[in-house]
Amino acid sequence: MMEKITAIIPTFNEEVHIKEAIESVLWCDEIIVVDSFSTDKTAEIVRSFPQVKFLEHEYEHSAAQKNWTIPQASHPWIFLLDADERPTPELIAEVKEVVKAGTKYSGFWIYRRNNFMGKRINYSGWQSDKVIRLFKKAECKYQNKHVHAEIESTGEISILKHKLIHYTYKDLHSYLKKADRYTTWGAQDRFQKFQKVGRNIGLPYLVLRPFGRFIRHYFWRLGFLDGTHGFVVSALAAYNVFIRAVKIWRLQNGEKMEDPFKK
């Protein structure tokens, strides 16, 4: 008998995406949306789906939100979906087959096909973008950190063949707003790490890290093949590294930094 799957969708102000996100996981046996007290129409849209379990929980960071929600699932398998992601029909069929057949693996990486400001990005460092989105509830949890937290597992992790479609950053405003949040969280994580080893950053860190990031994305990771979009992706990646570095520097100089998510 095929084990059942719970889909989990974390949200905050996702009225643009949430309807299609829910519709894309109606094949799952249970759907949970965990919301961080959205101020737009997200909650209203979710409640229009009677089969969806709607939870609200105070947001600390992405990993903490997911780790709080996972135990609420009724079924042994979790399919975790960000609101701006969509599984393709091929991926859905593959997920069903893996769960039906049974597997020794605790979870699976899934590659993402990224769309940035209206264009599919094939290079620019995103060609190897993958996330763990299918995993066993009892064997997996997220790392306890603010940014880029991934699954920690008691078992082996494999990889699926088919991809998620990721509609990331439809415009510059949404990018910069999210960048403020993530660079603050990233700076706080690194500040604590550097503090433990007594490391202070200075001009070389502020100059070389962003420059190296641009070179990596635009040249080594073939961003130039994505045209203008590739240049923008690479430049914004360097901008993120620079702003994060400045925030680390300011934290090390005693400046207080409020969590942008809670403003």
mmCIF file of C-alpha atoms in Angstrom:
data_model
loop_
_atom_site.group_PDB
_atom_site.id
_atom_site.type_symbol
_atom_site.label_atom_id
_atom_site.label_comp_id
_atom_site.label_asym_id
_atom_site.label_seq_id
_atom_site.Cartn_x
_atom_site.Cartn_y
_atom_site.Cartn_z
ATOM 1 C CA MET A 1 0.000 0.000 0.000
ATOM 2 C CA MET A 2 1.355 3.428 -0.975
ATOM 3 C CA GLU A 3 2.345 5.617 1.956
ATOM 4 C CA LYS A 4 0.626 8.991 2.082
ATOM 5 C CA ILE A 5 2.089 12.448 1.449
ATOM 6 C CA THR A 6 1.544 15.756 3.234
ATOM 7 C CA ALA A 7 2.273 18.919 1.265
ATOM 8 C CA ILE A 8 3.508 21.870 3.337
ATOM 9 C CA ILE A 9 3.480 25.417 1.944
ATOM 10 C CA PRO A 10 4.977 28.205 4.125
ATOM 11 C CA THR A 11 3.578 31.668 3.325
ATOM 12 C CA PHE A 12 3.779 35.341 4.093
ATOM 13 C CA ASN A 13 1.953 37.819 1.835
ATOM 14 C CA GLU A 14 1.748 35.355 -1.051
ATOM 15 C CA GLU A 15 -1.622 36.371 -2.528
ATOM 16 C CA VAL A 16 -0.047 36.417 -6.003
ATOM 17 C CA HIS A 17 1.122 32.805 -5.817
ATOM 18 C CA ILE A 18 -0.821 30.865 -3.209
ATOM 19 C CA LYS A 19 -3.878 29.796 -5.268
ATOM 20 C CA GLU A 20 -1.763 28.184 -7.995
ATOM 21 C CA ALA A 21 0.593 26.718 -5.387
ATOM 22 C CA ILE A 22 -2.269 24.944 -3.624
ATOM 23 C CA GLU A 23 -3.754 23.749 -6.916
ATOM 24 C CA SER A 24 -0.367 22.300 -7.857
ATOM 25 C CA VAL A 25 -0.371 19.955 -4.811
ATOM 26 C CA LEU A 26 -4.009 18.810 -4.789
ATOM 27 C CA TRP A 27 -2.678 15.338 -5.663
ATOM 28 C CA CYS A 28 -1.209 15.074 -2.142
ATOM 29 C CA ASP A 29 -3.174 13.338 0.630
ATOM 30 C CA GLU A 30 -2.998 16.359 2.957
ATOM 31 C CA ILE A 31 -2.137 20.016 2.432
ATOM 32 C CA ILE A 32 -0.925 22.315 5.198
ATOM 33 C CA VAL A 33 -0.364 26.030 4.677
ATOM 34 C CA VAL A 34 1.564 27.662 7.520
ATOM 35 C CA ASP A 35 1.274 31.436 7.419
ATOM 36 C CA SER A 36 3.268 34.094 9.268
ATOM 37 C CA PHE A 37 0.230 36.375 9.796
ATOM 38 C CA SER A 38 0.031 37.779 6.267
ATOM 39 C CA THR A 39 -1.397 41.271 5.825
ATOM 40 C CA ASP A 40 -2.655 40.704 2.275
ATOM 41 C CA LYS A 41 -5.323 38.267 0.998
ATOM 42 C CA THR A 42 -3.249 35.114 1.504
ATOM 43 C CA ALA A 43 -5.350 33.792 4.411
ATOM 44 C CA GLU A 44 -8.616 34.532 2.600
ATOM 45 C CA ILE A 45 -7.473 32.624 -0.484
ATOM 46 C CA VAL A 46 -6.232 29.649 1.548
ATOM 47 C CA ARG A 47 -9.531 29.429 3.439
ATOM 48 C CA SER A 48 -11.368 29.149 0.124
ATOM 49 C CA PHE A 49 -9.903 25.630 -0.117
ATOM 50 C CA PRO A 50 -11.829 23.586 2.493
ATOM 51 C CA GLN A 51 -9.467 20.630 2.178
ATOM 52 C CA VAL A 52 -6.429 22.706 3.237
ATOM 53 C CA LYS A 53 -5.330 22.824 6.870
ATOM 54 C CA PHE A 54 -4.484 26.465 7.611
ATOM 55 C CA LEU A 55 -2.035 27.186 10.454
ATOM 56 C CA GLU A 56 -0.644 30.482 11.686
ATOM 57 C CA HIS A 57 2.647 30.713 13.542
ATOM 58 C CA GLU A 58 4.938 33.568 14.557
ATOM 59 C CA TYR A 59 7.913 33.726 12.197
ATOM 60 C CA GLU A 60 11.446 33.402 13.527
ATOM 61 C CA HIS A 61 13.182 32.235 10.370
ATOM 62 C CA SER A 62 12.416 29.879 7.496
ATOM 63 C CA ALA A 63 13.980 26.758 9.012
ATOM 64 C CA ALA A 64 12.279 27.263 12.381
ATOM 65 C CA GLN A 65 8.910 27.744 10.661
ATOM 66 C CA LYS A 66 9.302 24.530 8.694
ATOM 67 C CA ASN A 67 10.541 22.553 11.707
ATOM 68 C CA TRP A 68 7.497 23.716 13.689
ATOM 69 C CA THR A 69 5.143 22.625 10.909
ATOM 70 C CA ILE A 70 6.588 19.232 9.979
ATOM 71 C CA PRO A 71 5.361 17.474 13.156
ATOM 72 C CA GLN A 72 1.827 18.758 12.398
ATOM 73 C CA ALA A 73 1.724 16.539 9.290
ATOM 74 C CA SER A 74 -0.462 13.431 9.459
ATOM 75 C CA HIS A 75 1.509 11.384 6.950
ATOM 76 C CA PRO A 76 5.049 9.923 6.794
ATOM 77 C CA TRP A 77 6.154 11.725 3.628
ATOM 78 C CA ILE A 78 6.522 15.505 3.303
ATOM 79 C CA PHE A 79 6.445 17.370 -0.003
ATOM 80 C CA LEU A 80 7.516 20.906 0.866
ATOM 81 C CA LEU A 81 6.713 23.657 -1.603
ATOM 82 C CA ASP A 82 7.493 27.353 -1.493
ATOM 83 C CA ALA A 83 4.565 29.421 -2.750
ATOM 84 C CA ASP A 84 6.487 30.503 -5.853
ATOM 85 C CA GLU A 85 7.348 26.927 -6.887
ATOM 86 C CA ARG A 86 5.349 24.548 -9.100
ATOM 87 C CA PRO A 87 5.923 20.822 -9.622
ATOM 88 C CA THR A 88 5.755 19.728 -13.237
ATOM 89 C CA PRO A 89 3.463 16.786 -14.193
ATOM 90 C CA GLU A 90 6.607 14.704 -14.733
ATOM 91 C CA LEU A 91 7.875 15.493 -11.241
ATOM 92 C CA ILE A 92 4.496 14.674 -9.679
ATOM 93 C CA ALA A 93 4.485 11.285 -11.420
ATOM 94 C CA GLU A 94 8.049 10.613 -10.269
ATOM 95 C CA VAL A 95 7.255 11.530 -6.637
ATOM 96 C CA LYS A 96 4.224 9.233 -6.635
ATOM 97 C CA GLU A 97 6.248 6.379 -8.095
ATOM 98 C CA VAL A 98 9.083 6.770 -5.565
ATOM 99 C CA VAL A 99 6.685 6.764 -2.616
ATOM 100 C CA LYS A 100 4.601 3.890 -4.028
ATOM 101 C CA ALA A 101 7.642 1.692 -4.727
ATOM 102 C CA GLY A 102 9.243 2.315 -1.347
ATOM 103 C CA THR A 103 12.814 3.492 -0.908
ATOM 104 C CA LYS A 104 15.766 3.245 1.434
ATOM 105 C CA TYR A 105 16.374 6.996 1.078
ATOM 106 C CA SER A 106 15.240 9.545 3.655
ATOM 107 C CA GLY A 107 14.784 12.355 1.161
ATOM 108 C CA PHE A 108 15.410 13.627 -2.339
ATOM 109 C CA TRP A 109 17.036 16.654 -3.926
ATOM 110 C CA ILE A 110 14.993 18.274 -6.697
ATOM 111 C CA TYR A 111 16.529 20.593 -9.281
ATOM 112 C CA ARG A 112 14.777 23.897 -9.974
ATOM 113 C CA ARG A 113 14.180 25.643 -13.288
ATOM 114 C CA ASN A 114 14.356 29.324 -12.365
ATOM 115 C CA ASN A 115 12.462 32.201 -13.947
ATOM 116 C CA PHE A 116 13.795 35.661 -13.091
ATOM 117 C CA MET A 117 11.913 38.857 -13.965
ATOM 118 C CA GLY A 118 10.027 37.169 -16.788
ATOM 119 C CA LYS A 119 12.838 35.110 -18.299
ATOM 120 C CA ARG A 120 14.023 31.548 -17.820
ATOM 121 C CA ILE A 121 17.592 31.559 -16.507
ATOM 122 C CA ASN A 122 19.688 28.663 -17.802
ATOM 123 C CA TYR A 123 23.099 29.654 -16.421
ATOM 124 C CA SER A 124 24.328 32.468 -14.106
ATOM 125 C CA GLY A 125 25.074 30.011 -11.287
ATOM 126 C CA TRP A 126 21.501 28.734 -11.186
ATOM 127 C CA GLN A 127 21.973 25.722 -13.463
ATOM 128 C CA SER A 128 22.845 23.558 -10.445
ATOM 129 C CA ASP A 129 20.164 25.010 -8.136
ATOM 130 C CA LYS A 130 18.521 22.216 -6.176
ATOM 131 C CA VAL A 131 16.594 21.808 -2.918
ATOM 132 C CA ILE A 132 15.391 18.906 -0.792
ATOM 133 C CA ARG A 133 11.616 19.000 -1.134
ATOM 134 C CA LEU A 134 10.552 15.362 -0.679
ATOM 135 C CA PHE A 135 11.523 13.676 2.589
ATOM 136 C CA LYS A 136 10.425 11.369 5.391
ATOM 137 C CA LYS A 137 8.961 13.218 8.358
ATOM 138 C CA ALA A 138 10.534 10.950 10.963
ATOM 139 C CA GLU A 139 14.056 11.135 9.530
ATOM 140 C CA CYS A 140 14.565 14.758 8.497
ATOM 141 C CA LYS A 141 14.574 18.300 9.856
ATOM 142 C CA TYR A 142 16.017 21.644 8.805
ATOM 143 C CA GLN A 143 19.310 23.072 10.065
ATOM 144 C CA ASN A 144 18.761 25.698 12.727
ATOM 145 C CA LYS A 145 20.058 28.755 10.885
ATOM 146 C CA HIS A 146 18.528 31.833 9.292
ATOM 147 C CA VAL A 147 19.683 31.563 5.672
ATOM 148 C CA HIS A 148 20.161 28.661 3.251
ATOM 149 C CA ALA A 149 19.178 26.095 5.862
ATOM 150 C CA GLU A 150 18.921 22.653 4.321
ATOM 151 C CA ILE A 151 17.679 19.289 5.491
ATOM 152 C CA GLU A 152 19.610 17.286 8.067
ATOM 153 C CA SER A 153 18.815 13.582 7.830
ATOM 154 C CA THR A 154 19.476 10.372 9.720
ATOM 155 C CA GLY A 155 19.579 8.534 6.392
ATOM 156 C CA GLU A 156 20.857 8.924 2.837
ATOM 157 C CA ILE A 157 19.585 11.587 0.432
ATOM 158 C CA SER A 158 19.145 10.812 -3.262
ATOM 159 C CA ILE A 159 18.040 12.969 -6.206
ATOM 160 C CA LEU A 160 15.020 13.013 -8.523
ATOM 161 C CA LYS A 161 15.242 13.382 -12.300
ATOM 162 C CA HIS A 162 12.526 15.981 -12.907
ATOM 163 C CA LYS A 163 12.420 19.627 -11.882
ATOM 164 C CA LEU A 164 10.425 22.201 -9.983
ATOM 165 C CA ILE A 165 9.575 25.419 -11.762
ATOM 166 C CA HIS A 166 10.600 28.385 -9.603
ATOM 167 C CA TYR A 167 9.061 31.803 -10.322
ATOM 168 C CA THR A 168 11.597 33.833 -8.410
ATOM 169 C CA TYR A 169 11.555 37.664 -8.233
ATOM 170 C CA LYS A 170 8.999 39.002 -10.671
ATOM 171 C CA ASP A 171 10.321 42.577 -10.254
ATOM 172 C CA LEU A 172 13.153 44.593 -8.726
ATOM 173 C CA HIS A 173 11.113 45.771 -5.752
ATOM 174 C CA SER A 174 10.388 42.225 -4.584
ATOM 175 C CA TYR A 175 14.044 41.295 -5.042
ATOM 176 C CA LEU A 176 15.398 44.218 -3.024
ATOM 177 C CA LYS A 177 12.835 43.698 -0.265
ATOM 178 C CA LYS A 178 13.801 40.047 0.113
ATOM 179 C CA ALA A 179 17.501 40.883 -0.230
ATOM 180 C CA ASP A 180 17.268 43.244 2.753
ATOM 181 C CA ARG A 181 15.822 40.434 4.831
ATOM 182 C CA TYR A 182 18.245 37.726 3.730
ATOM 183 C CA THR A 183 21.387 39.866 3.931
ATOM 184 C CA THR A 184 20.446 40.838 7.494
ATOM 185 C CA TRP A 185 19.886 37.219 8.494
ATOM 186 C CA GLY A 186 23.082 36.157 6.731
ATOM 187 C CA ALA A 187 25.047 38.918 8.422
ATOM 188 C CA GLN A 188 23.708 37.923 11.844
ATOM 189 C CA ASP A 189 24.674 34.283 11.279
ATOM 190 C CA ARG A 190 28.203 35.199 10.146
ATOM 191 C CA PHE A 191 28.624 37.809 12.866
ATOM 192 C CA GLN A 192 28.012 35.138 15.491
ATOM 193 C CA LYS A 193 30.347 32.719 13.710
ATOM 194 C CA PHE A 194 33.141 35.309 13.388
ATOM 195 C CA GLN A 195 32.631 36.398 16.983
ATOM 196 C CA LYS A 196 33.364 32.870 18.204
ATOM 197 C CA VAL A 197 36.759 32.821 16.470
ATOM 198 C CA GLY A 198 37.613 36.482 17.141
ATOM 199 C CA ARG A 199 37.587 37.511 13.476
ATOM 200 C CA ASN A 200 36.924 41.088 12.360
ATOM 201 C CA ILE A 201 36.378 41.965 8.720
ATOM 202 C CA GLY A 202 37.793 44.990 6.932
ATOM 203 C CA LEU A 203 38.342 46.518 3.497
ATOM 204 C CA PRO A 204 39.687 43.391 1.742
ATOM 205 C CA TYR A 205 36.563 41.414 2.726
ATOM 206 C CA LEU A 206 34.279 44.254 1.599
ATOM 207 C CA VAL A 207 36.010 44.555 -1.783
ATOM 208 C CA LEU A 208 37.077 41.038 -2.721
ATOM 209 C CA ARG A 209 33.995 39.027 -1.711
ATOM 210 C CA PRO A 210 31.512 40.912 -3.967
ATOM 211 C CA PHE A 211 34.007 41.060 -6.846
ATOM 212 C CA GLY A 212 34.646 37.325 -6.593
ATOM 213 C CA ARG A 213 30.916 36.593 -6.531
ATOM 214 C CA PHE A 214 30.323 38.550 -9.757
ATOM 215 C CA ILE A 215 33.211 36.822 -11.522
ATOM 216 C CA ARG A 216 31.927 33.419 -10.431
ATOM 217 C CA HIS A 217 28.343 33.968 -11.606
ATOM 218 C CA TYR A 218 29.002 35.930 -14.804
ATOM 219 C CA PHE A 219 32.090 34.167 -16.167
ATOM 220 C CA TRP A 220 32.701 30.824 -14.440
ATOM 221 C CA ARG A 221 29.000 29.981 -14.227
ATOM 222 C CA LEU A 222 28.308 31.354 -17.732
ATOM 223 C CA GLY A 223 25.967 34.201 -16.785
ATOM 224 C CA PHE A 224 26.920 36.026 -19.996
ATOM 225 C CA LEU A 225 24.968 33.357 -21.918
ATOM 226 C CA ASP A 226 21.761 34.585 -20.254
ATOM 227 C CA GLY A 227 22.182 38.047 -21.805
ATOM 228 C CA THR A 228 21.095 41.142 -19.902
ATOM 229 C CA HIS A 229 19.236 39.028 -17.345
ATOM 230 C CA GLY A 230 22.430 37.081 -16.678
ATOM 231 C CA PHE A 231 24.391 40.261 -16.054
ATOM 232 C CA VAL A 232 21.690 41.525 -13.676
ATOM 233 C CA VAL A 233 21.567 38.200 -11.787
ATOM 234 C CA SER A 234 25.351 38.240 -11.408
ATOM 235 C CA ALA A 235 25.481 41.902 -10.376
ATOM 236 C CA LEU A 236 22.693 41.469 -7.832
ATOM 237 C CA ALA A 237 24.459 38.407 -6.399
ATOM 238 C CA ALA A 238 27.542 40.592 -5.890
ATOM 239 C CA TYR A 239 25.363 43.344 -4.390
ATOM 240 C CA ASN A 240 23.931 40.875 -1.877
ATOM 241 C CA VAL A 241 27.415 39.802 -0.811
ATOM 242 C CA PHE A 242 28.500 43.448 -0.452
ATOM 243 C CA ILE A 243 25.452 44.509 1.593
ATOM 244 C CA ARG A 244 25.800 41.439 3.808
ATOM 245 C CA ALA A 245 29.470 42.277 4.371
ATOM 246 C CA VAL A 246 28.635 45.880 5.275
ATOM 247 C CA LYS A 247 26.051 44.624 7.768
ATOM 248 C CA ILE A 248 28.605 42.269 9.353
ATOM 249 C CA TRP A 249 31.031 45.195 9.603
ATOM 250 C CA ARG A 250 28.412 47.388 11.251
ATOM 251 C CA LEU A 251 27.420 44.629 13.710
ATOM 252 C CA GLN A 252 31.078 44.251 14.637
ATOM 253 C CA ASN A 253 31.136 47.987 15.290
ATOM 254 C CA GLY A 254 28.226 47.767 17.714
ATOM 255 C CA GLU A 255 25.338 48.796 15.452
ATOM 256 C CA LYS A 256 21.981 47.219 16.274
ATOM 257 C CA MET A 257 20.167 45.622 13.371
ATOM 258 C CA GLU A 258 16.417 44.995 13.386
ATOM 259 C CA ASP A 259 15.014 41.945 11.634
ATOM 260 C CA PRO A 260 13.489 43.348 8.372
ATOM 261 C CA PHE A 261 10.757 40.689 8.488
ATOM 262 C CA LYS A 262 9.390 42.226 11.687
ATOM 263 C CA LYS A 263 9.397 45.874 10.577
#
